[in-house]
Structures are given as C-alpha cells and as structure tokens.
Amino acid sequence: EEANQVYSIDDYPGLSVEPFSEDVTKILQTPLNHEDVEVKPDGAIYLPEVKYRKILTAAFGAGGWALLPRGPHTLNGITLSREYALFCRGRFISQARGSANIQGQATAAASTESVRSNSLMRCCKDLGIASELWDRYFVNEWKERYAVKKSIADRFGNSKLIWMKK
C-alpha cells in the first residue's frame, strides 16, 4: 500500500517553512518527569499516550492539533495497524503507522484506539516529545534508578523475570 504512494512537498502546505515559536518548542522539548515514565514487563519504557495529548494541547491549545487517519485498518494475523498523520496548527508534522496486537477478548473499539495511540506516540517523535525514550543511555539510567526485575510465577508455576516500577 505505502510503496505505491507518491509524495510531494506541495501536498503539505507549511512543511518545513518555519519552526514553531520558542514558547511552543520549549513545551514540546520539556524534559520528561521521571515519574510519568512507565515500564512494560519486557523492560521497554514508555510515556503513556495521555501525556502526549497533554503536551500537544499545552503547546498548541485545545483543537490546535489533530491526528487524521490516512488509510484503512489492516489486519495481519493478530496485528491490527493503520497509518495516521499528525497536524499541528494546520501544518503536517509526521505520518506513522500504529499497530496493536489483538488479544483475547479485545473489543474493536479498544483495538482501534490502541492503534491510534501507538501512531500518535510515533508521530510525536518528530516534534521532539519524549525524545529521551529513544536514547539508550537515558533508558538504562531510568531502569537502573526507577525499575526492578522481579521473578514471578505464571499460572502454570513457571518462573519468569519481569520489569516493574520500584
């Protein structure tokens, strides 16, 4: 699907014309509050999606940004995905495919919202939001200071290691 798309800078008015104001940039690139960061059992750290929304709204105002679908949902096995584009103050910012694994009793609404949230987080990288999460030194330091590996037993009595916040 994406291989057949033709892109032109003319399709995105305002793209790379001028940076956002210093006030906006300051909000977007505010260092993360370590307490806002979460850790998944596999050790991946992340900023909850609601925090991205709050940062965007603080920077651009309510209604000053939008995430638009750029095609249909795609289901490949248990992975649901869809491409979205982020616009701020009418300017194209980024486009990313969000994905989520459909598990168990997941509803269509929950699954599609997970895909949308994942896409939003990916698009926000281009604004510098939570850029620390892509820096392995930050990730390692955060995990050392704020997380711990614990051994737990699964429902079959098998032991496995998972990451948790301290």
Tab-separated table of C-alpha atoms in Angstrom:
chain	number	residue	atom	x	y	z
A	1	GLU	CA	0.000	0.000	0.000
A	2	GLU	CA	2.670	2.541	1.026
A	3	ALA	CA	5.027	1.604	-1.810
A	4	ASN	CA	2.562	2.978	-4.357
A	5	GLN	CA	2.107	6.375	-2.677
A	6	VAL	CA	3.529	9.443	-4.367
A	7	TYR	CA	4.635	12.238	-2.055
A	8	SER	CA	5.150	15.872	-2.911
A	9	ILE	CA	6.068	18.740	-0.602
A	10	ASP	CA	3.327	20.686	-2.408
A	11	ASP	CA	0.764	18.373	-0.794
A	12	TYR	CA	1.740	19.671	2.670
A	13	PRO	CA	1.464	23.456	2.939
A	14	GLY	CA	3.767	24.898	5.598
A	15	LEU	CA	6.011	21.818	5.718
A	16	SER	CA	9.495	22.872	6.850
A	17	VAL	CA	8.758	26.545	6.128
A	18	GLU	CA	9.487	27.847	9.618
A	19	PRO	CA	9.864	26.430	13.104
A	20	PHE	CA	7.211	26.806	15.749
A	21	SER	CA	7.728	29.647	18.221
A	22	GLU	CA	10.213	29.331	21.067
A	23	ASP	CA	7.309	29.068	23.541
A	24	VAL	CA	5.887	26.068	21.690
A	25	THR	CA	9.307	24.465	21.244
A	26	LYS	CA	10.027	24.842	24.955
A	27	ILE	CA	6.815	22.960	25.836
A	28	LEU	CA	7.462	20.212	23.287
A	29	GLN	CA	11.015	19.614	24.442
A	30	THR	CA	10.498	19.860	28.184
A	31	PRO	CA	12.476	17.056	29.831
A	32	LEU	CA	10.384	14.129	30.967
A	33	ASN	CA	9.172	13.850	34.521
A	34	HIS	CA	10.697	10.516	35.537
A	35	GLU	CA	7.552	9.658	37.496
A	36	ASP	CA	5.461	9.845	34.299
A	37	VAL	CA	7.512	7.128	32.592
A	38	GLU	CA	6.196	3.558	32.796
A	39	VAL	CA	7.864	0.206	32.173
A	40	LYS	CA	6.426	-2.828	30.399
A	41	PRO	CA	7.093	-6.338	31.733
A	42	ASP	CA	9.610	-6.867	28.897
A	43	GLY	CA	11.620	-3.820	30.069
A	44	ALA	CA	10.544	-1.356	27.387
A	45	ILE	CA	9.904	2.074	28.880
A	46	TYR	CA	7.262	4.455	27.565
A	47	LEU	CA	5.299	7.597	28.221
A	48	PRO	CA	1.548	6.925	28.486
A	49	GLU	CA	-0.397	8.211	25.494
A	50	VAL	CA	-2.431	10.653	27.584
A	51	LYS	CA	0.801	12.510	28.421
A	52	TYR	CA	1.489	13.081	24.707
A	53	ARG	CA	-2.006	14.517	24.332
A	54	LYS	CA	-1.469	16.849	27.296
A	55	ILE	CA	1.844	18.087	25.867
A	56	LEU	CA	0.309	18.711	22.436
A	57	THR	CA	-2.623	20.564	23.976
A	58	ALA	CA	-0.309	22.664	26.177
A	59	ALA	CA	1.796	23.554	23.127
A	60	PHE	CA	-0.930	24.152	20.521
A	61	GLY	CA	-4.137	24.605	22.504
A	62	ALA	CA	-7.273	22.504	22.545
A	63	GLY	CA	-8.246	21.993	18.907
A	64	GLY	CA	-4.846	23.169	17.696
A	65	TRP	CA	-3.702	19.700	16.710
A	66	ALA	CA	-5.296	16.659	15.057
A	67	LEU	CA	-4.462	13.075	14.219
A	68	LEU	CA	-6.033	12.060	10.902
A	69	PRO	CA	-6.368	8.529	9.504
A	70	ARG	CA	-4.506	8.050	6.208
A	71	GLY	CA	-5.985	4.773	5.054
A	72	PRO	CA	-7.915	1.737	6.210
A	73	HIS	CA	-7.076	-0.573	9.081
A	74	THR	CA	-5.025	-3.592	8.095
A	75	LEU	CA	-5.189	-6.925	9.910
A	76	ASN	CA	-2.208	-9.244	9.522
A	77	GLY	CA	-2.637	-12.277	11.751
A	78	ILE	CA	-3.271	-10.786	15.196
A	79	THR	CA	-1.707	-7.407	14.374
A	80	LEU	CA	-4.041	-4.542	13.566
A	81	SER	CA	-2.470	-1.411	12.043
A	82	ARG	CA	-3.378	1.878	10.425
A	83	GLU	CA	-1.493	4.913	9.219
A	84	TYR	CA	-2.224	8.342	10.715
A	85	ALA	CA	-0.851	11.832	10.141
A	86	LEU	CA	-0.320	14.449	12.840
A	87	PHE	CA	-1.163	18.067	12.041
A	88	CYS	CA	-0.470	20.994	14.392
A	89	ARG	CA	-1.943	24.411	13.688
A	90	GLY	CA	-2.828	23.199	10.211
A	91	ARG	CA	0.704	22.046	9.405
A	92	PHE	CA	1.634	18.485	8.552
A	93	ILE	CA	4.071	17.196	11.187
A	94	SER	CA	4.508	13.494	10.691
A	95	GLN	CA	2.925	10.298	9.470
A	96	ALA	CA	3.286	6.906	11.149
A	97	ARG	CA	1.679	3.502	11.167
A	98	GLY	CA	0.382	2.486	14.564
A	99	SER	CA	-0.119	-1.132	15.475
A	100	ALA	CA	-1.540	-3.297	18.231
A	101	ASN	CA	-1.878	-6.995	18.780
A	102	ILE	CA	-5.446	-8.135	19.212
A	103	GLN	CA	-5.517	-10.445	22.180
A	104	GLY	CA	-8.179	-12.417	23.969
A	105	GLN	CA	-11.430	-10.568	24.362
A	106	ALA	CA	-10.238	-7.202	22.985
A	107	THR	CA	-13.082	-5.179	21.526
A	108	ALA	CA	-12.899	-3.476	18.153
A	109	ALA	CA	-13.083	-0.098	19.908
A	110	ALA	CA	-10.204	-0.907	22.283
A	111	SER	CA	-8.053	-2.332	19.487
A	112	THR	CA	-8.543	0.602	17.120
A	113	GLU	CA	-7.859	3.068	19.949
A	114	SER	CA	-4.611	1.239	20.760
A	115	VAL	CA	-3.551	1.552	17.125
A	116	ARG	CA	-4.376	5.279	17.111
A	117	SER	CA	-2.479	5.854	20.361
A	118	ASN	CA	0.567	3.999	19.077
A	119	SER	CA	0.575	6.104	15.928
A	120	LEU	CA	0.292	9.329	17.944
A	121	MET	CA	3.318	8.415	20.055
A	122	ARG	CA	5.332	7.640	16.922
A	123	CYS	CA	4.332	10.902	15.220
A	124	CYS	CA	5.315	12.914	18.302
A	125	LYS	CA	8.950	11.830	17.884
A	126	ASP	CA	9.254	14.344	15.049
A	127	LEU	CA	8.320	17.139	17.474
A	128	GLY	CA	10.927	16.011	19.987
A	129	ILE	CA	8.341	14.981	22.577
A	130	ALA	CA	9.783	12.384	24.981
A	131	SER	CA	12.885	12.062	22.811
A	132	GLU	CA	14.760	10.712	25.839
A	133	LEU	CA	12.909	7.444	25.387
A	134	TRP	CA	14.914	6.821	22.214
A	135	ASP	CA	18.260	7.414	23.976
A	136	ARG	CA	19.679	4.126	25.278
A	137	TYR	CA	21.716	5.906	27.966
A	138	PHE	CA	18.556	7.542	29.354
A	139	VAL	CA	16.682	4.235	29.158
A	140	ASN	CA	19.409	2.331	31.005
A	141	GLU	CA	19.764	5.028	33.668
A	142	TRP	CA	15.994	5.255	34.182
A	143	LYS	CA	15.633	1.485	34.544
A	144	GLU	CA	18.536	1.344	36.988
A	145	ARG	CA	17.038	4.091	39.134
A	146	TYR	CA	13.270	3.569	38.851
A	147	ALA	CA	12.657	-0.076	37.886
A	148	VAL	CA	13.477	-3.528	39.126
A	149	LYS	CA	13.442	-7.017	37.644
A	150	LYS	CA	11.339	-9.453	39.646
A	151	SER	CA	10.808	-13.152	39.354
A	152	ILE	CA	7.167	-14.194	39.233
A	153	ALA	CA	5.378	-17.467	38.679
A	154	ASP	CA	2.935	-17.740	35.807
A	155	ARG	CA	-0.342	-19.632	36.108
A	156	PHE	CA	1.474	-22.901	35.367
A	157	GLY	CA	4.027	-22.361	38.143
A	158	ASN	CA	6.862	-21.489	35.752
A	159	SER	CA	9.161	-18.698	36.913
A	160	LYS	CA	9.936	-15.738	34.677
A	161	LEU	CA	11.568	-12.345	35.086
A	162	ILE	CA	9.560	-9.184	34.501
A	163	TRP	CA	10.287	-5.468	34.904
A	164	MET	CA	8.288	-3.321	37.330
A	165	LYS	CA	8.499	0.224	38.660
A	166	LYS	CA	10.082	0.471	42.092
